[in-house]
């Protein structure tokens, strides 16, 4: 999201992005107009003027939020094995 926000800022345009990406987009510029609704209803209400969405504040995402584990993936045994070998410092392919 940050590259898109930087490009929009360079073109002196605002940005509409999902709420989950708003904090990342806010790093592009403190003056840039950014709208980050959680739903299309919120966006429609903001554009109509019946709901005011505040500009998201820049922040760093916590690393624990998206922690994934290969044990949660079913199937793709050969692909998982290659990732395990690569993680152990071996050669893959």
PDB file of N, CA and C in Angstrom:
ATOM      1  N   UNK A   1       0.813  -1.188   0.000  1.00  0.00           N
ATOM      2  CA  UNK A   1       0.000   0.000   0.000  1.00  0.00           C
ATOM      3  C   UNK A   1       0.860   1.257   0.000  1.00  0.00           C
ATOM      4  N   UNK A   2       2.001   1.206   0.627  1.00  0.00           N
ATOM      5  CA  UNK A   2       2.850   2.391   0.716  1.00  0.00           C
ATOM      6  C   UNK A   2       3.284   2.896  -0.662  1.00  0.00           C
ATOM      7  N   UNK A   3       3.717   2.036  -1.601  1.00  0.00           N
ATOM      8  CA  UNK A   3       4.070   2.557  -2.931  1.00  0.00           C
ATOM      9  C   UNK A   3       2.895   3.243  -3.633  1.00  0.00           C
ATOM     10  N   UNK A   4       1.700   2.708  -3.485  1.00  0.00           N
ATOM     11  CA  UNK A   4       0.527   3.336  -4.099  1.00  0.00           C
ATOM     12  C   UNK A   4       0.255   4.701  -3.461  1.00  0.00           C
ATOM     13  N   UNK A   5       0.422   4.781  -2.158  1.00  0.00           N
ATOM     14  CA  UNK A   5       0.201   6.050  -1.466  1.00  0.00           C
ATOM     15  C   UNK A   5       1.249   7.086  -1.864  1.00  0.00           C
ATOM     16  N   UNK A   6       2.484   6.660  -2.020  1.00  0.00           N
ATOM     17  CA  UNK A   6       3.551   7.578  -2.438  1.00  0.00           C
ATOM     18  C   UNK A   6       3.270   8.090  -3.842  1.00  0.00           C
ATOM     19  N   UNK A   7       2.820   7.210  -4.737  1.00  0.00           N
ATOM     20  CA  UNK A   7       2.498   7.622  -6.108  1.00  0.00           C
ATOM     21  C   UNK A   7       1.325   8.590  -6.123  1.00  0.00           C
ATOM     22  N   UNK A   8       0.296   8.327  -5.323  1.00  0.00           N
ATOM     23  CA  UNK A   8      -0.848   9.236  -5.252  1.00  0.00           C
ATOM     24  C   UNK A   8      -0.424  10.597  -4.703  1.00  0.00           C
ATOM     25  N   UNK A   9       0.433  10.591  -3.701  1.00  0.00           N
ATOM     26  CA  UNK A   9       0.917  11.838  -3.123  1.00  0.00           C
ATOM     27  C   UNK A   9       1.742  12.623  -4.128  1.00  0.00           C
ATOM     28  N   UNK A  10       2.574  11.926  -4.912  1.00  0.00           N
ATOM     29  CA  UNK A  10       3.392  12.599  -5.925  1.00  0.00           C
ATOM     30  C   UNK A  10       2.511  13.257  -6.994  1.00  0.00           C
ATOM     31  N   UNK A  11       1.346  12.659  -7.238  1.00  0.00           N
ATOM     32  CA  UNK A  11       0.396  13.227  -8.211  1.00  0.00           C
ATOM     33  C   UNK A  11      -0.555  14.221  -7.558  1.00  0.00           C
ATOM     34  N   UNK A  12      -0.323  14.509  -6.278  1.00  0.00           N
ATOM     35  CA  UNK A  12      -1.152  15.422  -5.497  1.00  0.00           C
ATOM     36  C   UNK A  12      -2.614  14.976  -5.473  1.00  0.00           C
ATOM     37  N   UNK A  13      -2.804  13.669  -5.253  1.00  0.00           N
ATOM     38  CA  UNK A  13      -4.143  13.095  -5.165  1.00  0.00           C
ATOM     39  C   UNK A  13      -4.315  12.455  -3.806  1.00  0.00           C
ATOM     40  N   UNK A  14      -5.548  12.219  -3.427  1.00  0.00           N
ATOM     41  CA  UNK A  14      -5.859  11.512  -2.199  1.00  0.00           C
ATOM     42  C   UNK A  14      -5.917  10.017  -2.463  1.00  0.00           C
ATOM     43  N   UNK A  15      -6.236   9.256  -1.424  1.00  0.00           N
ATOM     44  CA  UNK A  15      -6.241   7.807  -1.540  1.00  0.00           C
ATOM     45  C   UNK A  15      -7.383   7.225  -0.728  1.00  0.00           C
ATOM     46  N   UNK A  16      -8.088   6.259  -1.316  1.00  0.00           N
ATOM     47  CA  UNK A  16      -9.076   5.464  -0.611  1.00  0.00           C
ATOM     48  C   UNK A  16      -8.524   4.051  -0.558  1.00  0.00           C
ATOM     49  N   UNK A  17      -8.413   3.500   0.644  1.00  0.00           N
ATOM     50  CA  UNK A  17      -7.869   2.158   0.811  1.00  0.00           C
ATOM     51  C   UNK A  17      -8.615   1.442   1.929  1.00  0.00           C
ATOM     52  N   UNK A  18      -8.471   0.121   2.040  1.00  0.00           N
ATOM     53  CA  UNK A  18      -9.120  -0.594   3.145  1.00  0.00           C
ATOM     54  C   UNK A  18      -8.572  -0.147   4.498  1.00  0.00           C
ATOM     55  N   UNK A  19      -9.378  -0.288   5.518  1.00  0.00           N
ATOM     56  CA  UNK A  19      -8.975   0.127   6.870  1.00  0.00           C
ATOM     57  C   UNK A  19      -7.702  -0.577   7.317  1.00  0.00           C
ATOM     58  N   UNK A  20      -7.535  -1.838   6.931  1.00  0.00           N
ATOM     59  CA  UNK A  20      -6.353  -2.589   7.343  1.00  0.00           C
ATOM     60  C   UNK A  20      -5.067  -2.014   6.759  1.00  0.00           C
ATOM     61  N   UNK A  21      -5.166  -1.262   5.676  1.00  0.00           N
ATOM     62  CA  UNK A  21      -3.984  -0.697   5.016  1.00  0.00           C
ATOM     63  C   UNK A  21      -3.794   0.789   5.298  1.00  0.00           C
ATOM     64  N   UNK A  22      -4.737   1.401   5.979  1.00  0.00           N
ATOM     65  CA  UNK A  22      -4.698   2.843   6.203  1.00  0.00           C
ATOM     66  C   UNK A  22      -3.472   3.332   6.945  1.00  0.00           C
ATOM     67  N   UNK A  23      -3.069   2.615   7.989  1.00  0.00           N
ATOM     68  CA  UNK A  23      -1.906   3.045   8.781  1.00  0.00           C
ATOM     69  C   UNK A  23      -0.633   3.003   7.954  1.00  0.00           C
ATOM     70  N   UNK A  24      -0.523   2.024   7.057  1.00  0.00           N
ATOM     71  CA  UNK A  24       0.660   1.953   6.187  1.00  0.00           C
ATOM     72  C   UNK A  24       0.643   3.084   5.174  1.00  0.00           C
ATOM     73  N   UNK A  25      -0.507   3.365   4.590  1.00  0.00           N
ATOM     74  CA  UNK A  25      -0.617   4.435   3.598  1.00  0.00           C
ATOM     75  C   UNK A  25      -0.318   5.797   4.211  1.00  0.00           C
ATOM     76  N   UNK A  26      -0.607   5.964   5.484  1.00  0.00           N
ATOM     77  CA  UNK A  26      -0.404   7.252   6.147  1.00  0.00           C
ATOM     78  C   UNK A  26       1.071   7.644   6.230  1.00  0.00           C
ATOM     79  N   UNK A  27       1.977   6.695   6.055  1.00  0.00           N
ATOM     80  CA  UNK A  27       3.408   7.018   6.068  1.00  0.00           C
ATOM     81  C   UNK A  27       3.821   7.834   4.840  1.00  0.00           C
ATOM     82  N   UNK A  28       3.034   7.840   3.786  1.00  0.00           N
ATOM     83  CA  UNK A  28       3.411   8.527   2.546  1.00  0.00           C
ATOM     84  C   UNK A  28       3.583  10.031   2.748  1.00  0.00           C
ATOM     85  N   UNK A  29       2.670  10.644   3.485  1.00  0.00           N
ATOM     86  CA  UNK A  29       2.748  12.089   3.720  1.00  0.00           C
ATOM     87  C   UNK A  29       1.761  12.469   4.819  1.00  0.00           C
ATOM     88  N   UNK A  30       2.157  13.364   5.713  1.00  0.00           N
ATOM     89  CA  UNK A  30       1.221  13.788   6.756  1.00  0.00           C
ATOM     90  C   UNK A  30       0.107  14.704   6.235  1.00  0.00           C
ATOM     91  N   UNK A  31       0.300  15.307   5.062  1.00  0.00           N
ATOM     92  CA  UNK A  31      -0.701  16.219   4.507  1.00  0.00           C
ATOM     93  C   UNK A  31      -1.665  15.538   3.551  1.00  0.00           C
ATOM     94  N   UNK A  32      -1.356  14.342   3.112  1.00  0.00           N
ATOM     95  CA  UNK A  32      -2.157  13.644   2.107  1.00  0.00           C
ATOM     96  C   UNK A  32      -3.517  13.241   2.672  1.00  0.00           C
ATOM     97  N   UNK A  33      -4.574  13.401   1.863  1.00  0.00           N
ATOM     98  CA  UNK A  33      -5.903  12.987   2.287  1.00  0.00           C
ATOM     99  C   UNK A  33      -6.043  11.480   2.069  1.00  0.00           C
ATOM    100  N   UNK A  34      -6.334  10.759   3.143  1.00  0.00           N
ATOM    101  CA  UNK A  34      -6.488   9.307   3.081  1.00  0.00           C
ATOM    102  C   UNK A  34      -7.800   8.939   3.761  1.00  0.00           C
ATOM    103  N   UNK A  35      -8.589   8.146   3.065  1.00  0.00           N
ATOM    104  CA  UNK A  35      -9.824   7.618   3.623  1.00  0.00           C
ATOM    105  C   UNK A  35      -9.666   6.107   3.673  1.00  0.00           C
ATOM    106  N   UNK A  36      -9.859   5.539   4.863  1.00  0.00           N
ATOM    107  CA  UNK A  36      -9.670   4.096   5.049  1.00  0.00           C
ATOM    108  C   UNK A  36     -10.893   3.500   5.748  1.00  0.00           C
ATOM    109  N   UNK A  37     -11.973   3.288   4.986  1.00  0.00           N
ATOM    110  CA  UNK A  37     -13.190   2.742   5.598  1.00  0.00           C
ATOM    111  C   UNK A  37     -13.085   1.238   5.844  1.00  0.00           C
ATOM    112  N   UNK A  38     -13.882   0.760   6.799  1.00  0.00           N
ATOM    113  CA  UNK A  38     -13.921  -0.670   7.071  1.00  0.00           C
ATOM    114  C   UNK A  38     -14.946  -1.383   6.193  1.00  0.00           C
ATOM    115  N   UNK A  39     -15.815  -0.618   5.544  1.00  0.00           N
ATOM    116  CA  UNK A  39     -16.819  -1.219   4.663  1.00  0.00           C
ATOM    117  C   UNK A  39     -17.208  -0.215   3.582  1.00  0.00           C
ATOM    118  N   UNK A  40     -17.889  -0.714   2.565  1.00  0.00           N
ATOM    119  CA  UNK A  40     -18.367   0.177   1.501  1.00  0.00           C
ATOM    120  C   UNK A  40     -19.459   1.108   2.014  1.00  0.00           C
ATOM    121  N   UNK A  41     -20.210   0.649   2.995  1.00  0.00           N
ATOM    122  CA  UNK A  41     -21.238   1.513   3.595  1.00  0.00           C
ATOM    123  C   UNK A  41     -20.587   2.718   4.258  1.00  0.00           C
ATOM    124  N   UNK A  42     -19.497   2.491   4.992  1.00  0.00           N
ATOM    125  CA  UNK A  42     -18.784   3.615   5.615  1.00  0.00           C
ATOM    126  C   UNK A  42     -18.279   4.586   4.559  1.00  0.00           C
ATOM    127  N   UNK A  43     -17.742   4.065   3.457  1.00  0.00           N
ATOM    128  CA  UNK A  43     -17.245   4.933   2.385  1.00  0.00           C
ATOM    129  C   UNK A  43     -18.380   5.749   1.779  1.00  0.00           C
ATOM    130  N   UNK A  44     -19.504   5.081   1.497  1.00  0.00           N
ATOM    131  CA  UNK A  44     -20.650   5.791   0.913  1.00  0.00           C
ATOM    132  C   UNK A  44     -21.148   6.877   1.860  1.00  0.00           C
ATOM    133  N   UNK A  45     -21.238   6.558   3.149  1.00  0.00           N
ATOM    134  CA  UNK A  45     -21.685   7.556   4.129  1.00  0.00           C
ATOM    135  C   UNK A  45     -20.695   8.708   4.244  1.00  0.00           C
ATOM    136  N   UNK A  46     -19.416   8.418   4.163  1.00  0.00           N
ATOM    137  CA  UNK A  46     -18.394   9.467   4.212  1.00  0.00           C
ATOM    138  C   UNK A  46     -18.532  10.386   3.000  1.00  0.00           C
ATOM    139  N   UNK A  47     -18.718   9.800   1.822  1.00  0.00           N
ATOM    140  CA  UNK A  47     -18.837  10.610   0.605  1.00  0.00           C
ATOM    141  C   UNK A  47     -20.123  11.429   0.590  1.00  0.00           C
ATOM    142  N   UNK A  48     -21.196  10.899   1.196  1.00  0.00           N
ATOM    143  CA  UNK A  48     -22.455  11.647   1.295  1.00  0.00           C
ATOM    144  C   UNK A  48     -22.388  12.727   2.363  1.00  0.00           C
ATOM    145  N   UNK A  49     -21.451  12.582   3.306  1.00  0.00           N
ATOM    146  CA  UNK A  49     -21.321  13.560   4.375  1.00  0.00           C
ATOM    147  C   UNK A  49     -22.074  13.194   5.634  1.00  0.00           C
ATOM    148  N   UNK A  50     -22.644  11.990   5.692  1.00  0.00           N
ATOM    149  CA  UNK A  50     -23.386  11.579   6.880  1.00  0.00           C
ATOM    150  C   UNK A  50     -22.485  10.913   7.923  1.00  0.00           C
ATOM    151  N   UNK A  51     -21.269  10.587   7.547  1.00  0.00           N
ATOM    152  CA  UNK A  51     -20.306   9.989   8.483  1.00  0.00           C
ATOM    153  C   UNK A  51     -18.929  10.546   8.140  1.00  0.00           C
ATOM    154  N   UNK A  52     -18.205  10.967   9.142  1.00  0.00           N
ATOM    155  CA  UNK A  52     -16.870  11.506   8.929  1.00  0.00           C
ATOM    156  C   UNK A  52     -15.838  10.451   9.334  1.00  0.00           C
ATOM    157  N   UNK A  53     -15.001  10.083   8.394  1.00  0.00           N
ATOM    158  CA  UNK A  53     -13.921   9.143   8.686  1.00  0.00           C
ATOM    159  C   UNK A  53     -12.641   9.929   8.907  1.00  0.00           C
ATOM    160  N   UNK A  54     -12.010   9.687  10.023  1.00  0.00           N
ATOM    161  CA  UNK A  54     -10.762  10.376  10.327  1.00  0.00           C
ATOM    162  C   UNK A  54      -9.615   9.765   9.538  1.00  0.00           C
ATOM    163  N   UNK A  55      -8.620  10.585   9.277  1.00  0.00           N
ATOM    164  CA  UNK A  55      -7.432  10.116   8.572  1.00  0.00           C
ATOM    165  C   UNK A  55      -6.688   9.131   9.468  1.00  0.00           C
ATOM    166  N   UNK A  56      -6.282   7.975   8.931  1.00  0.00           N
ATOM    167  CA  UNK A  56      -5.533   7.021   9.760  1.00  0.00           C
ATOM    168  C   UNK A  56      -4.168   7.577  10.151  1.00  0.00           C
ATOM    169  N   UNK A  57      -3.686   7.163  11.300  1.00  0.00           N
ATOM    170  CA  UNK A  57      -2.372   7.579  11.778  1.00  0.00           C
ATOM    171  C   UNK A  57      -1.334   6.526  11.404  1.00  0.00           C
ATOM    172  N   UNK A  58      -0.140   6.947  11.008  1.00  0.00           N
ATOM    173  CA  UNK A  58       0.892   5.964  10.660  1.00  0.00           C
ATOM    174  C   UNK A  58       1.311   5.154  11.881  1.00  0.00           C
ATOM    175  N   UNK A  59       1.451   3.862  11.694  1.00  0.00           N
ATOM    176  CA  UNK A  59       1.942   3.008  12.772  1.00  0.00           C
ATOM    177  C   UNK A  59       2.565   1.760  12.163  1.00  0.00           C
ATOM    178  N   UNK A  60       3.353   1.096  12.954  1.00  0.00           N
ATOM    179  CA  UNK A  60       4.018  -0.119  12.514  1.00  0.00           C
ATOM    180  C   UNK A  60       3.177  -1.303  12.965  1.00  0.00           C
ATOM    181  N   UNK A  61       2.935  -2.207  12.033  1.00  0.00           N
ATOM    182  CA  UNK A  61       2.145  -3.390  12.338  1.00  0.00           C
ATOM    183  C   UNK A  61       2.932  -4.331  13.234  1.00  0.00           C
ATOM    184  N   UNK A  62       2.254  -4.960  14.170  1.00  0.00           N
ATOM    185  CA  UNK A  62       2.936  -5.907  15.051  1.00  0.00           C
ATOM    186  C   UNK A  62       3.243  -7.190  14.280  1.00  0.00           C
ATOM    187  N   UNK A  63       4.398  -7.796  14.541  1.00  0.00           N
ATOM    188  CA  UNK A  63       4.819  -8.985  13.822  1.00  0.00           C
ATOM    189  C   UNK A  63       4.052 -10.234  14.204  1.00  0.00           C
ATOM    190  N   UNK A  64       3.400 -10.251  15.335  1.00  0.00           N
ATOM    191  CA  UNK A  64       2.709 -11.436  15.817  1.00  0.00           C
ATOM    192  C   UNK A  64       1.340 -11.627  15.167  1.00  0.00           C
ATOM    193  N   UNK A  65       0.778 -10.595  14.578  1.00  0.00           N
ATOM    194  CA  UNK A  65      -0.596 -10.673  14.081  1.00  0.00           C
ATOM    195  C   UNK A  65      -0.772 -11.704  12.974  1.00  0.00           C
ATOM    196  N   UNK A  66       0.183 -11.846  12.101  1.00  0.00           N
ATOM    197  CA  UNK A  66       0.014 -12.738  10.970  1.00  0.00           C
ATOM    198  C   UNK A  66       0.913 -13.948  11.011  1.00  0.00           C
ATOM    199  N   UNK A  67       1.278 -14.409  12.201  1.00  0.00           N
ATOM    200  CA  UNK A  67       2.182 -15.546  12.307  1.00  0.00           C
ATOM    201  C   UNK A  67       1.534 -16.795  11.723  1.00  0.00           C
ATOM    202  N   UNK A  68       2.201 -17.403  10.743  1.00  0.00           N
ATOM    203  CA  UNK A  68       1.696 -18.607  10.094  1.00  0.00           C
ATOM    204  C   UNK A  68       2.607 -19.778  10.412  1.00  0.00           C
ATOM    205  N   UNK A  69       2.058 -20.969  10.322  1.00  0.00           N
ATOM    206  CA  UNK A  69       2.825 -22.171  10.578  1.00  0.00           C
ATOM    207  C   UNK A  69       2.521 -23.182   9.482  1.00  0.00           C
ATOM    208  N   UNK A  70       3.543 -23.868   8.993  1.00  0.00           N
ATOM    209  CA  UNK A  70       3.345 -24.855   7.939  1.00  0.00           C
ATOM    210  C   UNK A  70       2.445 -26.004   8.379  1.00  0.00           C
ATOM    211  N   UNK A  71       2.358 -26.275   9.663  1.00  0.00           N
ATOM    212  CA  UNK A  71       1.508 -27.366  10.136  1.00  0.00           C
ATOM    213  C   UNK A  71       0.029 -27.057   9.908  1.00  0.00           C
ATOM    214  N   UNK A  72      -0.312 -25.781   9.667  1.00  0.00           N
ATOM    215  CA  UNK A  72      -1.697 -25.395   9.416  1.00  0.00           C
ATOM    216  C   UNK A  72      -2.095 -25.582   7.956  1.00  0.00           C
ATOM    217  N   UNK A  73      -1.141 -25.911   7.100  1.00  0.00           N
ATOM    218  CA  UNK A  73      -1.406 -26.066   5.671  1.00  0.00           C
ATOM    219  C   UNK A  73      -1.598 -27.547   5.363  1.00  0.00           C
ATOM    220  N   UNK A  74      -2.692 -27.860   4.678  1.00  0.00           N
ATOM    221  CA  UNK A  74      -2.962 -29.243   4.296  1.00  0.00           C
ATOM    222  C   UNK A  74      -2.621 -29.433   2.830  1.00  0.00           C
ATOM    223  N   UNK A  75      -2.048 -30.586   2.492  1.00  0.00           N
ATOM    224  CA  UNK A  75      -1.662 -30.848   1.110  1.00  0.00           C
ATOM    225  C   UNK A  75      -0.367 -30.141   0.768  1.00  0.00           C
ATOM    226  N   UNK A  76      -0.037 -30.101  -0.506  1.00  0.00           N
ATOM    227  CA  UNK A  76       1.165 -29.422  -1.000  1.00  0.00           C
ATOM    228  C   UNK A  76       2.422 -29.910  -0.288  1.00  0.00           C
ATOM    229  N   UNK A  77       2.504 -31.228  -0.093  1.00  0.00           N
ATOM    230  CA  UNK A  77       3.617 -31.791   0.679  1.00  0.00           C
ATOM    231  C   UNK A  77       4.981 -31.468   0.072  1.00  0.00           C
ATOM    232  N   UNK A  78       5.099 -31.568  -1.262  1.00  0.00           N
ATOM    233  CA  UNK A  78       6.411 -31.295  -1.870  1.00  0.00           C
ATOM    234  C   UNK A  78       6.799 -29.825  -1.717  1.00  0.00           C
ATOM    235  N   UNK A  79       5.832 -28.927  -1.823  1.00  0.00           N
ATOM    236  CA  UNK A  79       6.122 -27.500  -1.655  1.00  0.00           C
ATOM    237  C   UNK A  79       6.525 -27.198  -0.213  1.00  0.00           C
ATOM    238  N   UNK A  80       5.833 -27.795   0.747  1.00  0.00           N
ATOM    239  CA  UNK A  80       6.186 -27.583   2.155  1.00  0.00           C
ATOM    240  C   UNK A  80       7.583 -28.131   2.442  1.00  0.00           C
ATOM    241  N   UNK A  81       7.904 -29.293   1.866  1.00  0.00           N
ATOM    242  CA  UNK A  81       9.232 -29.877   2.086  1.00  0.00           C
ATOM    243  C   UNK A  81      10.317 -28.959   1.542  1.00  0.00           C
ATOM    244  N   UNK A  82      10.102 -28.387   0.377  1.00  0.00           N
ATOM    245  CA  UNK A  82      11.081 -27.461  -0.201  1.00  0.00           C
ATOM    246  C   UNK A  82      11.289 -26.249   0.689  1.00  0.00           C
ATOM    247  N   UNK A  83      10.210 -25.734   1.253  1.00  0.00           N
ATOM    248  CA  UNK A  83      10.344 -24.594   2.172  1.00  0.00           C
ATOM    249  C   UNK A  83      11.122 -24.969   3.423  1.00  0.00           C
ATOM    250  N   UNK A  84      10.880 -26.168   3.934  1.00  0.00           N
ATOM    251  CA  UNK A  84      11.602 -26.622   5.113  1.00  0.00           C
ATOM    252  C   UNK A  84      13.090 -26.775   4.830  1.00  0.00           C
ATOM    253  N   UNK A  85      13.422 -27.327   3.658  1.00  0.00           N
ATOM    254  CA  UNK A  85      14.832 -27.486   3.276  1.00  0.00           C
ATOM    255  C   UNK A  85      15.488 -26.125   3.105  1.00  0.00           C
ATOM    256  N   UNK A  86      14.775 -25.206   2.472  1.00  0.00           N
ATOM    257  CA  UNK A  86      15.322 -23.860   2.260  1.00  0.00           C
ATOM    258  C   UNK A  86      15.567 -23.161   3.595  1.00  0.00           C
ATOM    259  N   UNK A  87      14.639 -23.319   4.530  1.00  0.00           N
ATOM    260  CA  UNK A  87      14.778 -22.687   5.835  1.00  0.00           C
ATOM    261  C   UNK A  87      15.964 -23.257   6.607  1.00  0.00           C
ATOM    262  N   UNK A  88      16.267 -24.519   6.361  1.00  0.00           N
ATOM    263  CA  UNK A  88      17.394 -25.153   7.041  1.00  0.00           C
ATOM    264  C   UNK A  88      18.729 -24.837   6.367  1.00  0.00           C
ATOM    265  N   UNK A  89      18.679 -24.094   5.269  1.00  0.00           N
ATOM    266  CA  UNK A  89      19.904 -23.687   4.574  1.00  0.00           C
ATOM    267  C   UNK A  89      20.324 -24.629   3.467  1.00  0.00           C
ATOM    268  N   UNK A  90      19.438 -25.526   3.075  1.00  0.00           N
ATOM    269  CA  UNK A  90      19.755 -26.466   1.999  1.00  0.00           C
ATOM    270  C   UNK A  90      19.435 -25.877   0.645  1.00  0.00           C
ATOM    271  N   UNK A  91      19.672 -26.627  -0.371  1.00  0.00           N
ATOM    272  CA  UNK A  91      19.410 -26.190  -1.738  1.00  0.00           C
ATOM    273  C   UNK A  91      18.062 -26.736  -2.156  1.00  0.00           C
ATOM    274  N   UNK A  92      17.264 -25.893  -2.814  1.00  0.00           N
ATOM    275  CA  UNK A  92      15.979 -26.353  -3.293  1.00  0.00           C
ATOM    276  C   UNK A  92      15.974 -26.392  -4.804  1.00  0.00           C
ATOM    277  N   UNK A  93      15.037 -27.112  -5.373  1.00  0.00           N
ATOM    278  CA  UNK A  93      14.817 -27.303  -6.809  1.00  0.00           C
ATOM    279  C   UNK A  93      15.839 -28.207  -7.315  1.00  0.00           C
TER     280      UNK A  93
END
